[in-house]
Amino acid sequence: MNTGTQMIEESHDAAPVEMLAALFEAHGWATEQVGEEEVCVEIPGAWTAYQVRGIWRTEDKVLQILCLPDIRVAEGKRGEAQELLSRINEQLWLGHFDMWSQGGIILYRHGLMLGDDGMLSLDMAQLAIDTAIAECDRFYPAFQFVLWGDKSPVDALDAALVDAAGEA
């Protein structure tokens, strides 16, 4: 368990946005509450800072985690970016990467179905955030290789995964 989260009682479940806000505060990350159903934070990653949003849909009992690595795809690179997204998503077990049609913004997203009580545990919150950051860190170089290094999506993904394996 991270020392920053020891302030949160482990056995206590909470409403999703409240749990995420408490988790973010425990890590010392400045949070912004956007109504009762959304919380935002900026989290440092290996390559850049990520904007992370937790959005709660009460009617569906689904918490959506969005992680935005501040990557915008120029119109001329969207085909290559889409191919890269497809290849990256084949590698993922949880969540997926997407590109907003408006503005070409790359993001990672994952939905958590929380069941009838709609409560989120600390462990589940920490795992969801850790996974989002880890996946963005793992594939950030591939996007850079395609968008700025003029590598093909296949070569970019191969290079990013080799680099990531070398960091361990």
Tab-separated table of C-alpha atoms in Angstrom:
chain	number	residue	atom	x	y	z
A	1	MET	CA	0.000	0.000	0.000
A	2	ASN	CA	1.363	3.460	-0.835
A	3	THR	CA	2.186	5.545	2.215
A	4	GLY	CA	0.073	8.404	0.875
A	5	THR	CA	-3.027	6.275	0.994
A	6	GLN	CA	-2.557	5.062	4.562
A	7	MET	CA	-4.652	8.030	5.696
A	8	ILE	CA	-7.672	6.370	4.070
A	9	GLU	CA	-9.139	3.517	6.046
A	10	GLU	CA	-8.532	0.358	3.981
A	11	SER	CA	-11.735	-1.464	4.860
A	12	HIS	CA	-13.970	1.519	4.146
A	13	ASP	CA	-15.727	1.789	0.801
A	14	ALA	CA	-17.031	5.164	-0.344
A	15	ALA	CA	-18.940	6.833	-3.133
A	16	PRO	CA	-16.636	6.733	-6.190
A	17	VAL	CA	-15.921	10.446	-6.566
A	18	GLU	CA	-15.362	10.830	-2.815
A	19	MET	CA	-12.941	7.873	-2.770
A	20	LEU	CA	-10.984	9.188	-5.745
A	21	ALA	CA	-10.798	12.675	-4.214
A	22	ALA	CA	-9.537	11.200	-0.922
A	23	LEU	CA	-6.991	9.060	-2.784
A	24	PHE	CA	-5.718	12.048	-4.765
A	25	GLU	CA	-5.466	14.183	-1.628
A	26	ALA	CA	-3.592	11.416	0.194
A	27	HIS	CA	-0.989	11.500	-2.590
A	28	GLY	CA	-0.767	15.290	-2.322
A	29	TRP	CA	-2.195	15.893	-5.792
A	30	ALA	CA	-4.341	19.011	-6.142
A	31	THR	CA	-7.854	17.956	-7.079
A	32	GLU	CA	-10.708	19.812	-8.671
A	33	GLN	CA	-14.219	18.656	-7.879
A	34	VAL	CA	-16.523	19.198	-10.874
A	35	GLY	CA	-19.922	18.756	-9.291
A	36	GLU	CA	-20.835	15.647	-7.347
A	37	GLU	CA	-20.156	13.308	-10.252
A	38	GLU	CA	-16.671	14.281	-11.445
A	39	VAL	CA	-13.223	14.826	-9.982
A	40	CYS	CA	-10.061	15.907	-11.841
A	41	VAL	CA	-6.390	15.780	-10.958
A	42	GLU	CA	-3.011	16.151	-12.630
A	43	ILE	CA	-0.670	13.234	-11.940
A	44	PRO	CA	3.021	13.151	-12.847
A	45	GLY	CA	4.052	10.273	-15.080
A	46	ALA	CA	7.347	9.035	-16.460
A	47	TRP	CA	7.074	11.121	-19.663
A	48	THR	CA	4.616	13.907	-18.891
A	49	ALA	CA	1.901	14.947	-16.442
A	50	TYR	CA	-1.471	13.330	-17.077
A	51	GLN	CA	-4.863	14.892	-16.555
A	52	VAL	CA	-6.987	12.212	-14.875
A	53	ARG	CA	-10.761	12.441	-14.551
A	54	GLY	CA	-13.129	10.202	-12.639
A	55	ILE	CA	-16.702	10.531	-13.887
A	56	TRP	CA	-19.538	8.766	-12.069
A	57	ARG	CA	-22.759	7.773	-13.862
A	58	THR	CA	-25.263	7.084	-11.093
A	59	GLU	CA	-27.932	5.603	-13.352
A	60	ASP	CA	-25.517	2.969	-14.725
A	61	LYS	CA	-23.377	2.600	-11.593
A	62	VAL	CA	-20.279	3.010	-13.767
A	63	LEU	CA	-17.161	4.972	-12.890
A	64	GLN	CA	-15.247	6.056	-15.963
A	65	ILE	CA	-11.552	6.798	-15.574
A	66	LEU	CA	-10.075	9.041	-18.279
A	67	CYS	CA	-6.352	9.714	-18.525
A	68	LEU	CA	-5.217	12.357	-20.993
A	69	PRO	CA	-1.510	12.445	-21.872
A	70	ASP	CA	-1.773	15.850	-23.636
A	71	ILE	CA	-1.276	14.440	-27.117
A	72	ARG	CA	-3.079	16.039	-30.043
A	73	VAL	CA	-2.957	14.402	-33.435
A	74	ALA	CA	-2.717	16.684	-36.451
A	75	GLU	CA	-5.213	16.014	-39.231
A	76	GLY	CA	-2.511	14.636	-41.526
A	77	LYS	CA	-1.370	12.050	-38.982
A	78	ARG	CA	-4.797	10.695	-37.945
A	79	GLY	CA	-4.679	7.606	-40.157
A	80	GLU	CA	-1.335	6.528	-38.709
A	81	ALA	CA	-2.533	7.377	-35.197
A	82	GLN	CA	-5.666	5.248	-35.666
A	83	GLU	CA	-3.561	2.295	-36.808
A	84	LEU	CA	-1.295	2.757	-33.776
A	85	LEU	CA	-4.334	2.939	-31.459
A	86	SER	CA	-5.627	-0.316	-32.885
A	87	ARG	CA	-2.281	-2.042	-32.381
A	88	ILE	CA	-1.924	-0.682	-28.842
A	89	ASN	CA	-5.449	-1.752	-27.887
A	90	GLU	CA	-4.600	-5.314	-28.944
A	91	GLN	CA	-2.003	-5.273	-26.143
A	92	LEU	CA	-4.404	-4.168	-23.376
A	93	TRP	CA	-6.468	-6.297	-21.009
A	94	LEU	CA	-8.116	-3.374	-19.217
A	95	GLY	CA	-9.234	-0.099	-20.720
A	96	HIS	CA	-8.417	1.204	-24.171
A	97	PHE	CA	-6.928	4.172	-25.961
A	98	ASP	CA	-9.099	6.391	-28.087
A	99	MET	CA	-8.886	9.577	-30.133
A	100	TRP	CA	-11.606	12.208	-29.842
A	101	SER	CA	-12.922	13.099	-33.278
A	102	GLN	CA	-13.003	16.772	-32.267
A	103	GLY	CA	-9.427	17.972	-31.891
A	104	GLY	CA	-7.644	14.629	-32.236
A	105	ILE	CA	-6.982	14.292	-28.500
A	106	ILE	CA	-5.550	10.936	-27.395
A	107	LEU	CA	-6.875	9.462	-24.155
A	108	TYR	CA	-6.970	6.264	-22.161
A	109	ARG	CA	-10.315	5.235	-20.720
A	110	HIS	CA	-11.594	2.467	-18.511
A	111	GLY	CA	-15.057	1.901	-17.052
A	112	LEU	CA	-15.599	0.233	-13.684
A	113	MET	CA	-19.012	-1.309	-13.026
A	114	LEU	CA	-19.505	-0.976	-9.278
A	115	GLY	CA	-22.591	-3.034	-8.575
A	116	ASP	CA	-25.820	-2.223	-6.781
A	117	ASP	CA	-24.292	-0.333	-3.866
A	118	GLY	CA	-22.204	1.886	-6.172
A	119	MET	CA	-19.301	1.940	-3.710
A	120	LEU	CA	-15.596	1.997	-4.534
A	121	SER	CA	-12.872	0.442	-2.395
A	122	LEU	CA	-9.498	2.074	-1.859
A	123	ASP	CA	-7.734	-0.887	-3.459
A	124	MET	CA	-9.923	-0.706	-6.569
A	125	ALA	CA	-9.454	3.077	-6.842
A	126	GLN	CA	-5.670	2.800	-6.485
A	127	LEU	CA	-5.478	-0.032	-9.011
A	128	ALA	CA	-7.588	1.838	-11.584
A	129	ILE	CA	-5.438	4.977	-11.320
A	130	ASP	CA	-2.151	3.062	-11.275
A	131	THR	CA	-3.217	1.094	-14.365
A	132	ALA	CA	-4.221	4.223	-16.286
A	133	ILE	CA	-0.898	5.947	-15.550
A	134	ALA	CA	1.132	2.801	-16.282
A	135	GLU	CA	-0.540	2.244	-19.660
A	136	CYS	CA	-0.107	5.895	-20.657
A	137	ASP	CA	3.567	5.749	-19.635
A	138	ARG	CA	4.065	2.465	-21.488
A	139	PHE	CA	2.679	3.717	-24.816
A	140	TYR	CA	3.510	7.458	-24.705
A	141	PRO	CA	6.766	6.927	-26.641
A	142	ALA	CA	4.926	5.098	-29.443
A	143	PHE	CA	2.711	8.127	-30.019
A	144	GLN	CA	5.762	10.396	-30.057
A	145	PHE	CA	7.542	8.105	-32.542
A	146	VAL	CA	4.570	8.242	-34.945
A	147	LEU	CA	3.673	11.910	-34.510
A	148	TRP	CA	7.134	13.461	-34.289
A	149	GLY	CA	9.620	10.766	-35.324
A	150	ASP	CA	7.924	9.734	-38.573
A	151	LYS	CA	8.058	6.035	-37.654
A	152	SER	CA	5.411	3.670	-38.934
A	153	PRO	CA	2.865	2.505	-36.321
A	154	VAL	CA	4.430	-0.990	-36.319
A	155	ASP	CA	7.980	0.342	-35.854
A	156	ALA	CA	6.852	2.863	-33.239
A	157	LEU	CA	5.095	0.231	-31.156
A	158	ASP	CA	8.035	-2.165	-31.431
A	159	ALA	CA	10.470	0.568	-30.371
A	160	ALA	CA	8.264	1.698	-27.459
A	161	LEU	CA	7.816	-1.816	-26.119
A	162	VAL	CA	11.567	-2.561	-26.399
A	163	ASP	CA	12.357	0.701	-24.558
A	164	ALA	CA	9.801	-0.124	-21.848
A	165	ALA	CA	11.257	-3.620	-21.405
A	166	GLY	CA	14.725	-2.097	-21.042
A	167	GLU	CA	13.587	0.218	-18.219
A	168	ALA	CA	12.670	-2.624	-15.843
